[in-house]
PDB file of C-alpha atoms in Angstrom:
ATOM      1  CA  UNK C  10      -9.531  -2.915  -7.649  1.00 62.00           C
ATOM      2  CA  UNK C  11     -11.179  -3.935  -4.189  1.00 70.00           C
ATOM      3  CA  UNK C  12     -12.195  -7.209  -3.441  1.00 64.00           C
ATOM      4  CA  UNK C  13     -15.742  -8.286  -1.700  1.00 74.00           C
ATOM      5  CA  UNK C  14     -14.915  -9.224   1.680  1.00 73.00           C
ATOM      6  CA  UNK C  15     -17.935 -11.226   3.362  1.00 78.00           C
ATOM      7  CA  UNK C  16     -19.056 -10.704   6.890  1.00 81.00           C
ATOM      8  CA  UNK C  17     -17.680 -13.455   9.860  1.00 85.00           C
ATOM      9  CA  UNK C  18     -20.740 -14.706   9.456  1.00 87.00           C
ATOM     10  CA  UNK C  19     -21.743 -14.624   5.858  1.00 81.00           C
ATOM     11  CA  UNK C  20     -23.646 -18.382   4.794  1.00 86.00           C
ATOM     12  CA  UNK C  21     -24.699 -16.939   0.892  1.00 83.00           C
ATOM     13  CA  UNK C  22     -22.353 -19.331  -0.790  1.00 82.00           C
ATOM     14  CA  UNK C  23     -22.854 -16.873  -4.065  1.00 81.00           C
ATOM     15  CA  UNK C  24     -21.231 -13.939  -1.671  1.00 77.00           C
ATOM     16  CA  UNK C  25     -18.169 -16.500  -0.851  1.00 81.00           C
ATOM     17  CA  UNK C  26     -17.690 -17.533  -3.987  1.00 76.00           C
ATOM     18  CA  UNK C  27     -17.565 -14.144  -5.378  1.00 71.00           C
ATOM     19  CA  UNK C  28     -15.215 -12.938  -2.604  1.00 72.00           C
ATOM     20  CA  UNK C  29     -12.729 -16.527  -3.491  1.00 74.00           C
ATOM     21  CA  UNK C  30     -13.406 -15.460  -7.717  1.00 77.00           C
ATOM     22  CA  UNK C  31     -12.157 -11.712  -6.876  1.00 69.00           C
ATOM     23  CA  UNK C  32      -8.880 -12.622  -4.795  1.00 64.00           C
ATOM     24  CA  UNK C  33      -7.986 -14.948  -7.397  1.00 71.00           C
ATOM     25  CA  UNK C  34      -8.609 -12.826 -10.390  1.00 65.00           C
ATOM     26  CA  UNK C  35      -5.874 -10.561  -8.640  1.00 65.00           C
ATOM     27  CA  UNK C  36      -8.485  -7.869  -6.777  1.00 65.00           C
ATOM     28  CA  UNK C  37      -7.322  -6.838  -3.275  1.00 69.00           C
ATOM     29  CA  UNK C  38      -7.955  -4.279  -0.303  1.00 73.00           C
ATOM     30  CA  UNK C  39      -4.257  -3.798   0.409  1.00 84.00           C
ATOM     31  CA  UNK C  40      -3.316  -0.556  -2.046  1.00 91.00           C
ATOM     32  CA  UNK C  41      -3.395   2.853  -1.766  1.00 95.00           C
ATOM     33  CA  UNK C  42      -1.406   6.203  -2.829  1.00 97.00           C
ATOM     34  CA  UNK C  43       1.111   8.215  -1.079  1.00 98.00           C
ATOM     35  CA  UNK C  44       2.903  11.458  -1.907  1.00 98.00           C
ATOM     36  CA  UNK C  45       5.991  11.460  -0.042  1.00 98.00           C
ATOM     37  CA  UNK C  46       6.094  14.562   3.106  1.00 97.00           C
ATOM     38  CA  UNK C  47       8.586  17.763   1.721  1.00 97.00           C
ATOM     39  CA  UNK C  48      11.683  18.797   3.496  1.00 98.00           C
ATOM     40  CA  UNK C  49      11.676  15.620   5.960  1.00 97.00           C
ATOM     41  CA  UNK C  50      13.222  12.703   5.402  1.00 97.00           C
ATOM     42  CA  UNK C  51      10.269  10.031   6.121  1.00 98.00           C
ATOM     43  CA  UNK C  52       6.967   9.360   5.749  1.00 98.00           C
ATOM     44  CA  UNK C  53       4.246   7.612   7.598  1.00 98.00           C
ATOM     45  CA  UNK C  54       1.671   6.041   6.025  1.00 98.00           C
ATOM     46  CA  UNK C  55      -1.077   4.744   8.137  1.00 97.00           C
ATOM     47  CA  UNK C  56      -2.564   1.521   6.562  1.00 95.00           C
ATOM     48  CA  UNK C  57      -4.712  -1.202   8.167  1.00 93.00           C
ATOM     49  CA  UNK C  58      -3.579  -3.899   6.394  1.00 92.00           C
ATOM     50  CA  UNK C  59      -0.112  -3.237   6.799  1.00 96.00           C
ATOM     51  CA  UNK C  60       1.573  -6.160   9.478  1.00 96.00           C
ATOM     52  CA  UNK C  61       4.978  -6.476  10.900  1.00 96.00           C
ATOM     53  CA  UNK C  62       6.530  -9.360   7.837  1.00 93.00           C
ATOM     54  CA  UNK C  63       4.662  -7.400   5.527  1.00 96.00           C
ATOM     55  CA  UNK C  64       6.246  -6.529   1.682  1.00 96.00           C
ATOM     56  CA  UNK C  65       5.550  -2.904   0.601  1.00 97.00           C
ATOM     57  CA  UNK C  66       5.640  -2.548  -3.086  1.00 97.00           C
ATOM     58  CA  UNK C  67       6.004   0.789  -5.247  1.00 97.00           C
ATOM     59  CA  UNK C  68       4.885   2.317  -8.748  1.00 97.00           C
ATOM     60  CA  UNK C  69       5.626   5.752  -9.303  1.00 98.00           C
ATOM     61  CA  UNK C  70       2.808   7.615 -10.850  1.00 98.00           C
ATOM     62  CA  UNK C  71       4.811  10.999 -11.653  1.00 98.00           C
ATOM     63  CA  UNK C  72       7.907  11.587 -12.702  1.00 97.00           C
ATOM     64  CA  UNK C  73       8.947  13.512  -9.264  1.00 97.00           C
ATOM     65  CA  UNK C  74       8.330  10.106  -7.773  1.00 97.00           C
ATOM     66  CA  UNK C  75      10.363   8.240 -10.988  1.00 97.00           C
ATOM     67  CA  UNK C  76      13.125  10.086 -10.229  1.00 97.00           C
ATOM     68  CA  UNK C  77      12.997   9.637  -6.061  1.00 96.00           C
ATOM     69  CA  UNK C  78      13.804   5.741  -6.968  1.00 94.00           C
ATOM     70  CA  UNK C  79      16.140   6.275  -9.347  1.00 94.00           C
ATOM     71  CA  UNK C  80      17.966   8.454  -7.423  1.00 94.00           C
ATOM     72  CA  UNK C  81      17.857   5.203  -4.580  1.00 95.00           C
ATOM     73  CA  UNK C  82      17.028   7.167  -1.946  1.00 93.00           C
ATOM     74  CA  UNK C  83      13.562   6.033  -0.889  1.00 97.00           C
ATOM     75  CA  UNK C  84      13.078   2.300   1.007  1.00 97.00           C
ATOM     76  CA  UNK C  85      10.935   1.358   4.034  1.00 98.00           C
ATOM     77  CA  UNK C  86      12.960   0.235   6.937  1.00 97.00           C
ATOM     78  CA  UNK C  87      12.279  -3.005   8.430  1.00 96.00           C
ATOM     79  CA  UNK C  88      11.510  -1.921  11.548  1.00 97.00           C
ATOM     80  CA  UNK C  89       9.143   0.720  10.476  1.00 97.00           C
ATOM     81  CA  UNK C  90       6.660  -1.798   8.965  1.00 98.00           C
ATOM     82  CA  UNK C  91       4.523  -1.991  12.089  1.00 97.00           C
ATOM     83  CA  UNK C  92       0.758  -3.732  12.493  1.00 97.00           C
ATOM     84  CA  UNK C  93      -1.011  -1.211  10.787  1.00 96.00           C
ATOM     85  CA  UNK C  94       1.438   1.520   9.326  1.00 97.00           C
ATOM     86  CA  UNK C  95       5.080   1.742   7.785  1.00 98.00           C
ATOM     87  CA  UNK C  96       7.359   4.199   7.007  1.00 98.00           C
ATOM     88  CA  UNK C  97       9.142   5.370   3.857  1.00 98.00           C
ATOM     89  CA  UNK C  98      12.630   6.648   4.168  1.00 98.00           C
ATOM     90  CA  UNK C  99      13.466   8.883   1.333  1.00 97.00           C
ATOM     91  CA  UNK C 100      15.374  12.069   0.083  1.00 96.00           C
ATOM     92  CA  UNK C 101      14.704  15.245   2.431  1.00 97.00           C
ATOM     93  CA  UNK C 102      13.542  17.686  -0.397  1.00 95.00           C
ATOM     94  CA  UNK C 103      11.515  20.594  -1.015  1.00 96.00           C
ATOM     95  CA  UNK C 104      10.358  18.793  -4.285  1.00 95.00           C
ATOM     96  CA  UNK C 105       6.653  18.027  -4.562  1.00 96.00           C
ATOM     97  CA  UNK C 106       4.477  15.229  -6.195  1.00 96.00           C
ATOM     98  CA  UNK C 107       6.270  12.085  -4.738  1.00 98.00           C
ATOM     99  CA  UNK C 108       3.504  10.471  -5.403  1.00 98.00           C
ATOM    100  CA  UNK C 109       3.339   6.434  -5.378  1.00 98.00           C
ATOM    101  CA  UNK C 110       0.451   3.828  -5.586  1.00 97.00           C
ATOM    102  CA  UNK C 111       1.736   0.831  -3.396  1.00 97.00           C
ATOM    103  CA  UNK C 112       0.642  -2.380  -2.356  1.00 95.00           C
ATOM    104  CA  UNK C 113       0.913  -4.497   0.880  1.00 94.00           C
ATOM    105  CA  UNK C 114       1.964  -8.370   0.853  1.00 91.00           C
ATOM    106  CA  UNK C 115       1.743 -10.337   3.710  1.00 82.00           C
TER     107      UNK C 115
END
């Protein structure tokens, strides 16, 4: 779920509040899905709230994807989590629906 993110120069004390009640219930701006790319052996994903220091995190929503991490071939090099993008390492397959939901830390 998103959170409410205030403008700079927001002075409603109900939208701040709401914005502080929503980031602490859990809600956050720094998720989204990816399907990993066929027959190559990374994928970029493009994410503006991804920073260099940032922790990507991983739930597999098929079982294609299930099996990528059990196999332990997929991680995100270090040095691929960039300000604004990262990149997943992972099995270079022709199988389709890789697909994660992840979430940026940091």
């Amino acid at each position: 779920m998103t959170v409410y993110v205030p403008g700079i120069s927001e002075t409603d004390p109900k939208k701040q509040n709401l914005s502080l009640q929503q980031l602490g219930a859990g809600r956050s701006n720094a998720f989204g899905t990816v399907t990993l790319t066929v027959n190559v052996a990374a994928t970029v994903v493009t994410d503006k709230n991804c920073a260099t220091g940032s922790v990507i995190l991983f739930m597999p929503t098929t079982a294609n994807a299930a099996a990528e991490i059990g196999n332990g071939t997929m991680y995100v090099p270090t040095a691929t989590i960039l300000n604004g993008s990262f990149s997943i390492t992972h099995a270079n397959a022709a199988t389709t629906g890789r697909t994660f939901l992840y979430a940026i830390h940091g």
